[in-house]
CSV table of C-alpha atoms in Angstrom, one decimal:
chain,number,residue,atom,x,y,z
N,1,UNK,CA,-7.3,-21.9,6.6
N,2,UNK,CA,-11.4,-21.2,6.6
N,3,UNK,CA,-11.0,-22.3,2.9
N,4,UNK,CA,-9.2,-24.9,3.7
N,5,UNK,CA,-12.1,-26.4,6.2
N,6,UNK,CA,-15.0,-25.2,3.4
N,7,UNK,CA,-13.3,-27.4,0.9
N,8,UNK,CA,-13.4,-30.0,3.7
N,9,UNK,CA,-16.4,-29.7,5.0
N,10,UNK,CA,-18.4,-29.0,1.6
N,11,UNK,CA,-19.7,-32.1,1.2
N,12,UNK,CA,-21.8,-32.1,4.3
N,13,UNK,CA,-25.3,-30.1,4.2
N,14,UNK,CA,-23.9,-27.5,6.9
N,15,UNK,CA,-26.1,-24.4,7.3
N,16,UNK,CA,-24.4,-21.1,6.3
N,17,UNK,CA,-20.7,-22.5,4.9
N,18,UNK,CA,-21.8,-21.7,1.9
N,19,UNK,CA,-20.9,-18.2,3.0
N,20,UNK,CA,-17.1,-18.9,3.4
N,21,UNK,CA,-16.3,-18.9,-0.3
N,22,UNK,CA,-17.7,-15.3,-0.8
N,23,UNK,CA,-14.8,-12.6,-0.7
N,24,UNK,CA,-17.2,-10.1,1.6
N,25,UNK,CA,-18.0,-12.6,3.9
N,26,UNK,CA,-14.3,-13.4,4.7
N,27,UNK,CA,-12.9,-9.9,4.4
N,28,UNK,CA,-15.7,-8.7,6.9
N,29,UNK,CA,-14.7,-11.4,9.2
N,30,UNK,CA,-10.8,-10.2,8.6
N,31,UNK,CA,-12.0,-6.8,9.6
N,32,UNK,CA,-13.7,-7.7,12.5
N,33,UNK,CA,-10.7,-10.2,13.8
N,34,UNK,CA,-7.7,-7.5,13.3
N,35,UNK,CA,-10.2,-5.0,15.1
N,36,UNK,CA,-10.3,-7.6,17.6
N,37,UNK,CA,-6.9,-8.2,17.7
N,38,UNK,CA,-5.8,-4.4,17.9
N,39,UNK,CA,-8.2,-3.1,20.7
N,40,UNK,CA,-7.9,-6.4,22.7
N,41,UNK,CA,-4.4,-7.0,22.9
H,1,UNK,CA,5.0,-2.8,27.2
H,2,UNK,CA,5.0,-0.3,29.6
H,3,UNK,CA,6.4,-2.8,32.2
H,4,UNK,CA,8.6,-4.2,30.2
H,5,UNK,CA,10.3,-0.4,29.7
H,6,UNK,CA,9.7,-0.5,25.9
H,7,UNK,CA,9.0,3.2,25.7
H,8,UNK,CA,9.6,5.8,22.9
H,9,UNK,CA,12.8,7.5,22.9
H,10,UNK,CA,12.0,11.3,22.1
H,11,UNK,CA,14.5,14.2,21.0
H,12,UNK,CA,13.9,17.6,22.0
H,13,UNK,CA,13.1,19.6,19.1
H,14,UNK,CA,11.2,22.3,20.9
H,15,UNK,CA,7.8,21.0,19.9
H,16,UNK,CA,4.8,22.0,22.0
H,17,UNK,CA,4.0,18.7,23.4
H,18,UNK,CA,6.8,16.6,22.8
H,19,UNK,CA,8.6,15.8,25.6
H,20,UNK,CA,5.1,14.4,27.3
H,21,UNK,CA,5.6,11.6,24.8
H,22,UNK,CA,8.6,10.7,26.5
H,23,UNK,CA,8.0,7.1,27.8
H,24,UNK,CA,5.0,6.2,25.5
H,25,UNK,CA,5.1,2.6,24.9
H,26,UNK,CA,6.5,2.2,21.2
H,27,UNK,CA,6.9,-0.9,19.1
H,28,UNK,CA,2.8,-1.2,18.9
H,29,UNK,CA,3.2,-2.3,15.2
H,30,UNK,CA,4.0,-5.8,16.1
H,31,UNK,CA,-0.2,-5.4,17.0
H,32,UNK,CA,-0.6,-4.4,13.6
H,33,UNK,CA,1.3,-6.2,12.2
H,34,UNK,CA,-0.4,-9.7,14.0
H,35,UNK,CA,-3.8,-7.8,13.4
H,36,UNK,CA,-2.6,-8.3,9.5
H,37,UNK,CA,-1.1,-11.2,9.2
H,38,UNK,CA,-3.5,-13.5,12.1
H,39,UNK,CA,-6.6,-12.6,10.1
H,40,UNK,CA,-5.2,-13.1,6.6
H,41,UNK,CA,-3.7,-16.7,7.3
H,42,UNK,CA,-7.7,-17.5,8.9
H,43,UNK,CA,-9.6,-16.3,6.1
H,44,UNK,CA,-7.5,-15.5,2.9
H,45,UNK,CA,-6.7,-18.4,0.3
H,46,UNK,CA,-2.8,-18.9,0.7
H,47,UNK,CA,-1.9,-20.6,-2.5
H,48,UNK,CA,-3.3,-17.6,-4.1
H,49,UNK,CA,0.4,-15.6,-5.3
H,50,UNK,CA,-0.9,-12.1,-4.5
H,51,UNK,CA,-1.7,-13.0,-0.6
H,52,UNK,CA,1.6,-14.8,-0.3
H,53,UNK,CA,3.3,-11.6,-1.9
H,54,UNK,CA,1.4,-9.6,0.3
H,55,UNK,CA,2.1,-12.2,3.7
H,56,UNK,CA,6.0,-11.7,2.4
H,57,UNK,CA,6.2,-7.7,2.2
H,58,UNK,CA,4.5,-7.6,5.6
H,59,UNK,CA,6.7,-10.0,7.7
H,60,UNK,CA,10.3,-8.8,5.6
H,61,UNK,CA,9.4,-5.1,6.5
H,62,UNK,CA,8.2,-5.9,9.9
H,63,UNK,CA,11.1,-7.6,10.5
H,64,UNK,CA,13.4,-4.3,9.5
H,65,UNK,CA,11.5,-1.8,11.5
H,66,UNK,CA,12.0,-4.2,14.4
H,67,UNK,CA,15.3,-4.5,14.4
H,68,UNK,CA,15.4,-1.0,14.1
H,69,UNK,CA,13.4,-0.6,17.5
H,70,UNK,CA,14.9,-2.8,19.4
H,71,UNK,CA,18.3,-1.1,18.4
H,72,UNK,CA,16.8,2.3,19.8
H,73,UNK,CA,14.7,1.1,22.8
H,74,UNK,CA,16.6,-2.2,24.1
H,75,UNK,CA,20.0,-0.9,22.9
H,76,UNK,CA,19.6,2.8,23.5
H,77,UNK,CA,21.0,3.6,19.9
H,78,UNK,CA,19.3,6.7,18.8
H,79,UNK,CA,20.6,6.0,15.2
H,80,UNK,CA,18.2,2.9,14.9
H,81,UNK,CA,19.3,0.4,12.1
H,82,UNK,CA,22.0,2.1,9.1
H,83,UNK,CA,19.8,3.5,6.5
H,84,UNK,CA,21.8,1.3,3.8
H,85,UNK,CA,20.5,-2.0,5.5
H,86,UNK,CA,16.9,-0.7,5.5
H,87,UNK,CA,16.8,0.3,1.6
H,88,UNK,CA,18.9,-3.0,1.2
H,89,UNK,CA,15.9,-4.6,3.2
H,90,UNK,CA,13.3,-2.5,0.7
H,91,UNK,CA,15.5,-3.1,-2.1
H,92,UNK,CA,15.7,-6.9,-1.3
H,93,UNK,CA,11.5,-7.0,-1.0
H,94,UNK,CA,11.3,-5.1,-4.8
H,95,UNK,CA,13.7,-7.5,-6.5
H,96,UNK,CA,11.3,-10.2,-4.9
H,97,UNK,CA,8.5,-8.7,-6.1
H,98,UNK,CA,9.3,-7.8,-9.5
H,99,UNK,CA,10.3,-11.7,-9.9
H,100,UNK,CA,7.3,-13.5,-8.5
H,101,UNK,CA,5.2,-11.1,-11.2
H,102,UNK,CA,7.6,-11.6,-13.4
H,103,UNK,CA,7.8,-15.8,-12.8
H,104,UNK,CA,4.5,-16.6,-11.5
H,105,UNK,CA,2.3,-17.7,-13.8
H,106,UNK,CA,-0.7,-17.0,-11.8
H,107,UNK,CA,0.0,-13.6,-12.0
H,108,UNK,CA,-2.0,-12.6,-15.6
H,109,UNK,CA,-4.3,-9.4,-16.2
H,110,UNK,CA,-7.2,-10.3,-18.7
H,111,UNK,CA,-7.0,-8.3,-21.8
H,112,UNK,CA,-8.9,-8.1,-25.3
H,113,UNK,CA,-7.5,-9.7,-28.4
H,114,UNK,CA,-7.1,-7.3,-31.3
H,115,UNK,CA,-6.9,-8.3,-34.8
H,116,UNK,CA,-4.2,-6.8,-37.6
H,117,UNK,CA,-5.6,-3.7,-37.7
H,118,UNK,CA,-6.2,-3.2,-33.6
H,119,UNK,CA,-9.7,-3.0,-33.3
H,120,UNK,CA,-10.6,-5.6,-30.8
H,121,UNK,CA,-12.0,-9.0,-31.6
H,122,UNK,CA,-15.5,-9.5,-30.9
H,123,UNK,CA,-17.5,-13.3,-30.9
H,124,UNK,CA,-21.1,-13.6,-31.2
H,125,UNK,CA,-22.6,-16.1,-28.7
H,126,UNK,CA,-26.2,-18.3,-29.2
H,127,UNK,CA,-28.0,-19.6,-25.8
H,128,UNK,CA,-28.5,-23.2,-26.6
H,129,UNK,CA,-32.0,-23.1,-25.1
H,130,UNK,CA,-33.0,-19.2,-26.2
H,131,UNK,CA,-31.4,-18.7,-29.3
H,132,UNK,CA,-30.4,-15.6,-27.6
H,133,UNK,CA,-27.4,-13.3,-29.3
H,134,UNK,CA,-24.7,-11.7,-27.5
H,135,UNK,CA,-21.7,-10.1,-28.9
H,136,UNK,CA,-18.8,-10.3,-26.3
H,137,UNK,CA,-14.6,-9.4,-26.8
H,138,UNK,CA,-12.6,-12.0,-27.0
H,139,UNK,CA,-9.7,-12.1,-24.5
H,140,UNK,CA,-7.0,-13.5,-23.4
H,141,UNK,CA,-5.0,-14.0,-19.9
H,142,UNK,CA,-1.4,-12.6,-20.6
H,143,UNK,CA,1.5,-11.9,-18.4
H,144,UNK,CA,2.2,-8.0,-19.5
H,145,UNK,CA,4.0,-4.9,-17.6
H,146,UNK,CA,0.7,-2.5,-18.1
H,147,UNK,CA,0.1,-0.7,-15.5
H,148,UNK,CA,-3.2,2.0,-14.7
H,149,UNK,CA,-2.6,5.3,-15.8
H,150,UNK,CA,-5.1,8.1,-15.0
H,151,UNK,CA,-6.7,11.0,-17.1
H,152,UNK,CA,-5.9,9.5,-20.5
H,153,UNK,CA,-8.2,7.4,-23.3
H,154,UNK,CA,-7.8,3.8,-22.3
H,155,UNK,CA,-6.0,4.4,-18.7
H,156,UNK,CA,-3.3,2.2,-19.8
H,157,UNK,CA,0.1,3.1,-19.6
H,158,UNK,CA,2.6,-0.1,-20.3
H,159,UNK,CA,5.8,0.1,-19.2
H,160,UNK,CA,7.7,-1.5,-22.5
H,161,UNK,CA,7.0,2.0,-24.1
H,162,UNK,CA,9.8,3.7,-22.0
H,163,UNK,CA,12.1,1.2,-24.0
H,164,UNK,CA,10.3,0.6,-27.4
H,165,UNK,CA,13.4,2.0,-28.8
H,166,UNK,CA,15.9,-0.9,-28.7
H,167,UNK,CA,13.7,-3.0,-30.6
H,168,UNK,CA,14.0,-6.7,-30.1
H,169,UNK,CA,15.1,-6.1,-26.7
H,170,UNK,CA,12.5,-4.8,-25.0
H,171,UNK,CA,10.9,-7.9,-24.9
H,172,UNK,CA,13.1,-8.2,-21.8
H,173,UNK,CA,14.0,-4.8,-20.9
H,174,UNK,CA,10.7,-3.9,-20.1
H,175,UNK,CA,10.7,-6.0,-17.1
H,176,UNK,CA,14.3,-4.3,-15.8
H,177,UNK,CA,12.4,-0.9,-16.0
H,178,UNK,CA,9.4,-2.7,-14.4
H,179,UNK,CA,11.4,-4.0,-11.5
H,180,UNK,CA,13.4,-0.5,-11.2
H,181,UNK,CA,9.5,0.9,-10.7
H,182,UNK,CA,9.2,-1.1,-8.3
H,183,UNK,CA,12.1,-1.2,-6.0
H,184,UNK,CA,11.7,3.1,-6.5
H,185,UNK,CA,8.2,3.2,-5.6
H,186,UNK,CA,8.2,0.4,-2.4
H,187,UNK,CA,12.0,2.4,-0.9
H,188,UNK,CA,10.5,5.7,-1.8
H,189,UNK,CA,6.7,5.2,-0.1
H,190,UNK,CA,8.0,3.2,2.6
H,191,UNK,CA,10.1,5.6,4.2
H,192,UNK,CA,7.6,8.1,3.1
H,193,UNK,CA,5.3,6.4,5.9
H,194,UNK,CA,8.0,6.6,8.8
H,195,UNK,CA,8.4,10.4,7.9
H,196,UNK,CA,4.8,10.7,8.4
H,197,UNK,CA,4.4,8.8,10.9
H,198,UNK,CA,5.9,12.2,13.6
H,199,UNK,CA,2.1,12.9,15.4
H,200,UNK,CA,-0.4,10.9,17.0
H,201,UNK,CA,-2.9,8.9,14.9
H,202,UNK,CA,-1.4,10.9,11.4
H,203,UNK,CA,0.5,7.6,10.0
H,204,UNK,CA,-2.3,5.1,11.2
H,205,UNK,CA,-5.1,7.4,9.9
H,206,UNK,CA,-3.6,8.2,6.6
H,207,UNK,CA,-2.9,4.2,6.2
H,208,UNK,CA,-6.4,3.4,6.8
H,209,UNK,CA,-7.4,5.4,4.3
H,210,UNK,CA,-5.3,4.9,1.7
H,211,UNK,CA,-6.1,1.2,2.5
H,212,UNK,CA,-10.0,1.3,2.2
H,213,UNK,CA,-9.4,3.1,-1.4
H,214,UNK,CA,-7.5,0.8,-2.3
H,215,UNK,CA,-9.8,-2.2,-1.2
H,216,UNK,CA,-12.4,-0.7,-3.4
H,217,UNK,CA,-9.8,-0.9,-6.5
H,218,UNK,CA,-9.1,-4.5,-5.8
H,219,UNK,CA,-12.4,-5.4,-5.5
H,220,UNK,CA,-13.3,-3.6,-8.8
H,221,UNK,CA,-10.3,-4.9,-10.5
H,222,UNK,CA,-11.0,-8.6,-9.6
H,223,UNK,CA,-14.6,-8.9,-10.2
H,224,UNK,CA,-15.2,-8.9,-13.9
H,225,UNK,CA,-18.7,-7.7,-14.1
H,226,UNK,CA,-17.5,-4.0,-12.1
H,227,UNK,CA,-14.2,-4.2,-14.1
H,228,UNK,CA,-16.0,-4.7,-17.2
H,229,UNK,CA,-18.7,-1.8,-16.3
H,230,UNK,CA,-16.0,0.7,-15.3
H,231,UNK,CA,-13.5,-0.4,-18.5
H,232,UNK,CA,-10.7,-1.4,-15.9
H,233,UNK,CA,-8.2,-3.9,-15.9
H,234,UNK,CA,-9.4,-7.3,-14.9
H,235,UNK,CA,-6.6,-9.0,-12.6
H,236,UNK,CA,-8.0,-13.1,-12.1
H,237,UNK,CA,-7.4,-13.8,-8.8
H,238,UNK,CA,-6.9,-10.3,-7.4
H,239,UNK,CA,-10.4,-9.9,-5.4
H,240,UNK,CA,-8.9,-12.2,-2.9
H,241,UNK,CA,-6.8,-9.5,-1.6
H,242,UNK,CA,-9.8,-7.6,-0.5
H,243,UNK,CA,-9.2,-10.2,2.2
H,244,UNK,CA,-5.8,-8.6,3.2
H,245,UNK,CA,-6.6,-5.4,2.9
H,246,UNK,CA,-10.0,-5.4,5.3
H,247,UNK,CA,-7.6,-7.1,7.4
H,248,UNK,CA,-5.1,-3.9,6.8
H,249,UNK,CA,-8.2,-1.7,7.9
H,250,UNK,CA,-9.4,-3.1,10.8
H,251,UNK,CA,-5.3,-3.3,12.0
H,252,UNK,CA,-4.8,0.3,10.9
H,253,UNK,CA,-8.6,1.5,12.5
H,254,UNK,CA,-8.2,-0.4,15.3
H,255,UNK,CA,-4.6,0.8,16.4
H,256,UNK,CA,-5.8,4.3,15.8
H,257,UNK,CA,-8.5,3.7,18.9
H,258,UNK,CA,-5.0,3.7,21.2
H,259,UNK,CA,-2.8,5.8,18.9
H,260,UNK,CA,-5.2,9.2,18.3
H,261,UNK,CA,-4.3,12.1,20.1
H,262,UNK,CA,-2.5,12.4,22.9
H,263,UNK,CA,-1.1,8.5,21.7
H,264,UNK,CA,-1.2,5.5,24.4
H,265,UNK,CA,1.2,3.8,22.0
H,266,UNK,CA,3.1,4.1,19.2
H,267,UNK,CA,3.7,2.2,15.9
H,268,UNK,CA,7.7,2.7,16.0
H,269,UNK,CA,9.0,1.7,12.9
H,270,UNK,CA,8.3,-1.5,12.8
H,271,UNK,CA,4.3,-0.4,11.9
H,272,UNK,CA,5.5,2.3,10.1
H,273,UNK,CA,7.8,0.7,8.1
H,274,UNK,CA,5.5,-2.0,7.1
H,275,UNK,CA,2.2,0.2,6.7
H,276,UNK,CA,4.5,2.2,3.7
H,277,UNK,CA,5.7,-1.1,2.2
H,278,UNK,CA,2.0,-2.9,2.1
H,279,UNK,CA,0.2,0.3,0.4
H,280,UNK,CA,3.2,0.2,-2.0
H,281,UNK,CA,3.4,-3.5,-3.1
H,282,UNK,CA,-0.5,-3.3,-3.1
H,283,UNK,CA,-0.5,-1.0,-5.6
H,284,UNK,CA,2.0,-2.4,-7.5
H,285,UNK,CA,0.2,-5.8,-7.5
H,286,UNK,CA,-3.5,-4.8,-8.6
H,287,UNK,CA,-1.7,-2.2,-11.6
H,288,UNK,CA,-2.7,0.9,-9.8
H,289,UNK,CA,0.8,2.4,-8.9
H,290,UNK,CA,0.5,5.5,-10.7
H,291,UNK,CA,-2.1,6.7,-8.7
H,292,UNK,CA,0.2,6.7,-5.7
H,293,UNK,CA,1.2,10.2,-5.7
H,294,UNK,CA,-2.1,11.2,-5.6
H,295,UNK,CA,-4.1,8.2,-3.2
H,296,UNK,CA,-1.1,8.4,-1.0
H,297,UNK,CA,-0.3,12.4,-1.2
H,298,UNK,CA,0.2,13.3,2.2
H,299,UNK,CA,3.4,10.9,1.9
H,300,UNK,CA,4.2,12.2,-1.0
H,301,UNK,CA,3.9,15.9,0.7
H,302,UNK,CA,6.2,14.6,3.5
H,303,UNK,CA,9.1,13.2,1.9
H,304,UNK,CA,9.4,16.2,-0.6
H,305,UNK,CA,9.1,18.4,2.4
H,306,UNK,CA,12.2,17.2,4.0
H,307,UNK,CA,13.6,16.4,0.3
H,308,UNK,CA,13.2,20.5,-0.3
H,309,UNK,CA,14.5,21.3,3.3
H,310,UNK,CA,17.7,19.0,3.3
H,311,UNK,CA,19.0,20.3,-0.6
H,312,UNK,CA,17.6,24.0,-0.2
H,313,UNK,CA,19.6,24.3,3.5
H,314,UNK,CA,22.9,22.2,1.2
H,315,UNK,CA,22.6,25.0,-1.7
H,316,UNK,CA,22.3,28.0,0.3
H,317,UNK,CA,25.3,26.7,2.9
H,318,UNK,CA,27.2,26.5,-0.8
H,319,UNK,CA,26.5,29.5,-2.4
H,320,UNK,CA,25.9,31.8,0.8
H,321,UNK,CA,27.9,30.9,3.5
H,322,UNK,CA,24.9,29.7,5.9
H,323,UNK,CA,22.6,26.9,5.6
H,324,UNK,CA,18.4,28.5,5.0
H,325,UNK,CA,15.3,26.7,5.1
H,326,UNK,CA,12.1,26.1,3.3
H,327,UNK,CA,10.1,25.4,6.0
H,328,UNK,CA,10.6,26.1,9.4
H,329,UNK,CA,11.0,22.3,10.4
H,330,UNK,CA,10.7,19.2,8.0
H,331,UNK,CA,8.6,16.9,7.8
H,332,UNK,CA,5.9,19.1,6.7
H,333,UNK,CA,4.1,18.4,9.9
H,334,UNK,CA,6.5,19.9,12.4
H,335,UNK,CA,6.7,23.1,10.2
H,336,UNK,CA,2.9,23.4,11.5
H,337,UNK,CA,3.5,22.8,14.5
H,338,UNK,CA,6.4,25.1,14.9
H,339,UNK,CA,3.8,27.3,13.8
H,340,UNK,CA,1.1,27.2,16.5
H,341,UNK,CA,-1.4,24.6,15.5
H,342,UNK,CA,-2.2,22.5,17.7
H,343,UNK,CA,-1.6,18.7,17.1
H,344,UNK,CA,-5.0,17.2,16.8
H,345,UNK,CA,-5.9,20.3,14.6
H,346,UNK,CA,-3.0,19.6,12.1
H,347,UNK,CA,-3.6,15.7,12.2
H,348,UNK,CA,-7.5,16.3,11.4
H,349,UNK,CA,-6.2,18.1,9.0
H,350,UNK,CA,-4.7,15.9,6.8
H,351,UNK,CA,-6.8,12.9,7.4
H,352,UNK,CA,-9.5,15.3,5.8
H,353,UNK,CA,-6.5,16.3,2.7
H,354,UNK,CA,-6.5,12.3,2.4
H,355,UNK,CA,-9.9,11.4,2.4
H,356,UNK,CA,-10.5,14.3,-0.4
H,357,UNK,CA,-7.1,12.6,-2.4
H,358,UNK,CA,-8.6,9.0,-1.9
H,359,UNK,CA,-12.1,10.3,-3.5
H,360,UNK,CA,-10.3,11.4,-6.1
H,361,UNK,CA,-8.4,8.3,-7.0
H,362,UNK,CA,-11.7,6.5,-7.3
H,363,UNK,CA,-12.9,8.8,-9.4
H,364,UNK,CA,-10.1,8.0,-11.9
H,365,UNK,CA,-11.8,5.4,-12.1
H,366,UNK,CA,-14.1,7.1,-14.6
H,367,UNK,CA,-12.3,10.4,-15.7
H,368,UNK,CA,-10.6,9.8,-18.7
């Protein structure tokens, strides 16, 4: 879905999505969300 | 789940420890299971065919280890779901498997182009700007059953040996082999995880690991520069699934929090189950399936354990009149704990027996 938006949103100068493309940046946020997910709920 | 009564069913077997399970809220691998799939569909590319595959095994296993649960807890059936409709379920996820790499055209590993002799091709390469020489292979992108083999010149092993002998036909036979492989290995390491998973924290914590080490083959095998450094297979498109894996590890990590020793909840089979099923279509998927006997070991260790125990106590009843046994309770784990040691020692235990497996495994990586 973030991919999705990056593709999107790509043509606007928006600080830092240049990030989402980059594998470790998404699985680090993937890490962090399950994480979330697992202690939260 | 405590209020709604879904709480784990437990079997006296004379453990030390085990009826103060009694009640422990079970079914916790929907968590995982969401703590997989939610971060995945956020941040992983889903028209790539690996995720998708991965999404697929996830869900279809999830789906069979819940059914099983809710026939335990909600209709107090100790028996669970009939093992034929879970390996029909595990069967059903291999032949699915084996097709989409066998039909997908996305799915390609990167390999060098050899001339008539076999020596591979090589193309020299001038910087417009420079002048600069390199000499690179050449390669191509082909759909191929080779598979990862470790210990041996090359590390390739390629499944359309075991049927070089009928000639012409095993252009085609080497994919029935290759979907056998599969459907074996993803029945065989799946229900190798709900074996394991019989202490607190053992399943999750042998998951995670396995996972991380095979995050770190995924990443290698999808980024050409490391694959191309270490001599590995180069799979296009496979880094993505360092995506679903880091999601795999901060589900399985995160569970563990609740699940360590003594467990707030358990996985039931629905985690269980799935956990199996994902580390076995992973490794399918980025060529690495060999190394699951060694990576994933500890499963390994548990299923032959109660595969010794069941045929030795079958052979003795036969030829001496009264059934004998291996080990003094099967899986493996329970024969420790029959034996003294205390849970969280014997858990600790092989946590530290998979962490010294997974080192190994990467090191295949260069020991050849």
């Amino acid at each position: 879905m973030i991919y999705w938006l990056y593709q999107l949103l790509s043509s606007y100068d928006i600080p830092g999505i240049g990030m989402i493309p980059g594998i470790s940046f998404r699985s680090a946020a993937a890490i962090i969300t399950s994480l979330f997910i697992t202690t939260v709920f | 789940m405590q209020k709604k009564q879904i709480g784990e069913v437990v079997r006296d077997l004379g453990l030390e420890g085990q009826m103060q399970k009694k009640g422990t809220p079970t079914m916790g691998g929907i968590i995982i299971l969401s703590a997989i799939i939610i971060p995945t569909v956020i941040f992983a590319q889903l028209n790539n065919v690996y995720i998708i595959l991965m999404l697929v095994t996830t869900i279809l296993l999830g789906i069979i280890g819940f059914v099983d649960d809710y026939i335990k807890v909600f209709l107090k059936n100790k028996a669970g779901l009939a093992g034929k409709f879970k390996i029909l379920g595990q069967v059903s996820l291999g032949i699915i498997v084996a097709a989409t790499l066998f039909l997908s055209d996305d799915v390609k590993v990167r390999q060098h182009v050899k001339d008539e002799n076999g020596n591979d091709l090589k193309e020299v390469l001038i910087d417009p700007v420079t002048g600069e020489q390199t000499v690179q292979f050449v390669t191509q992108d082909v759909k191929t059953t080779i598979t990862t083999i470790p210990f041996i010149k090359k590390n390739e092993f390629n499944y359309e040996w075991l049927v070089a002998f009928t000639g012409d036909a095993s252009a085609w036979l080497k994919w029935v082999v290759y979907a056998i492989a599969i459907i074996f290995i993803i029945t065989s390491v799946s229900n190798a995880a709900n074996l394991t998973d019989g202490l607190d924290g053992l399943a999750t914590g042998t998951s995670a690991i396995s996972g991380a080490t095979l995050g770190v083959l995924a990443y290698v095998s999808g980024n050409i520069i490391y694959a191309d450094y270490l001599n590995i297979m180069y799979i296009p498109n496979i880094g993505e699934l360092t995506v679903f894996i880091a999601a795999f590890i901060g589900a399985t990590v995160g569970f563990l929090w609740y699940n360590s020793y003594p467990a707030q909840v358990f996985m039931g089979d629905t985690g269980s189950l799935a956990l199996g099923g994902i580390l076995a279509v992973f490794s399918i998927i980025i060529r690495k399936e060999i190394l699951i006997p060694l990576l994933c070991g500890i499963f390994v260790i548990e299923n032959l354990s109660v595969v010794i125990q069941v045929y030795y106590f079958k052979y003795t009843k036969r030829k001496y009149g009264e059934g004998r046994r291996v080990f003094l309770m099967s899986p493996i784990h329970h024969h420790f704990q029959k034996k003294g040691i205390p849970e969280a020692k014997i858990v600790t235990r092989f946590w530290i027996v998979g962490i010294v497996l997974a080192v190994l495994t990467v090191a295949t990586l260069k020991m050849r």
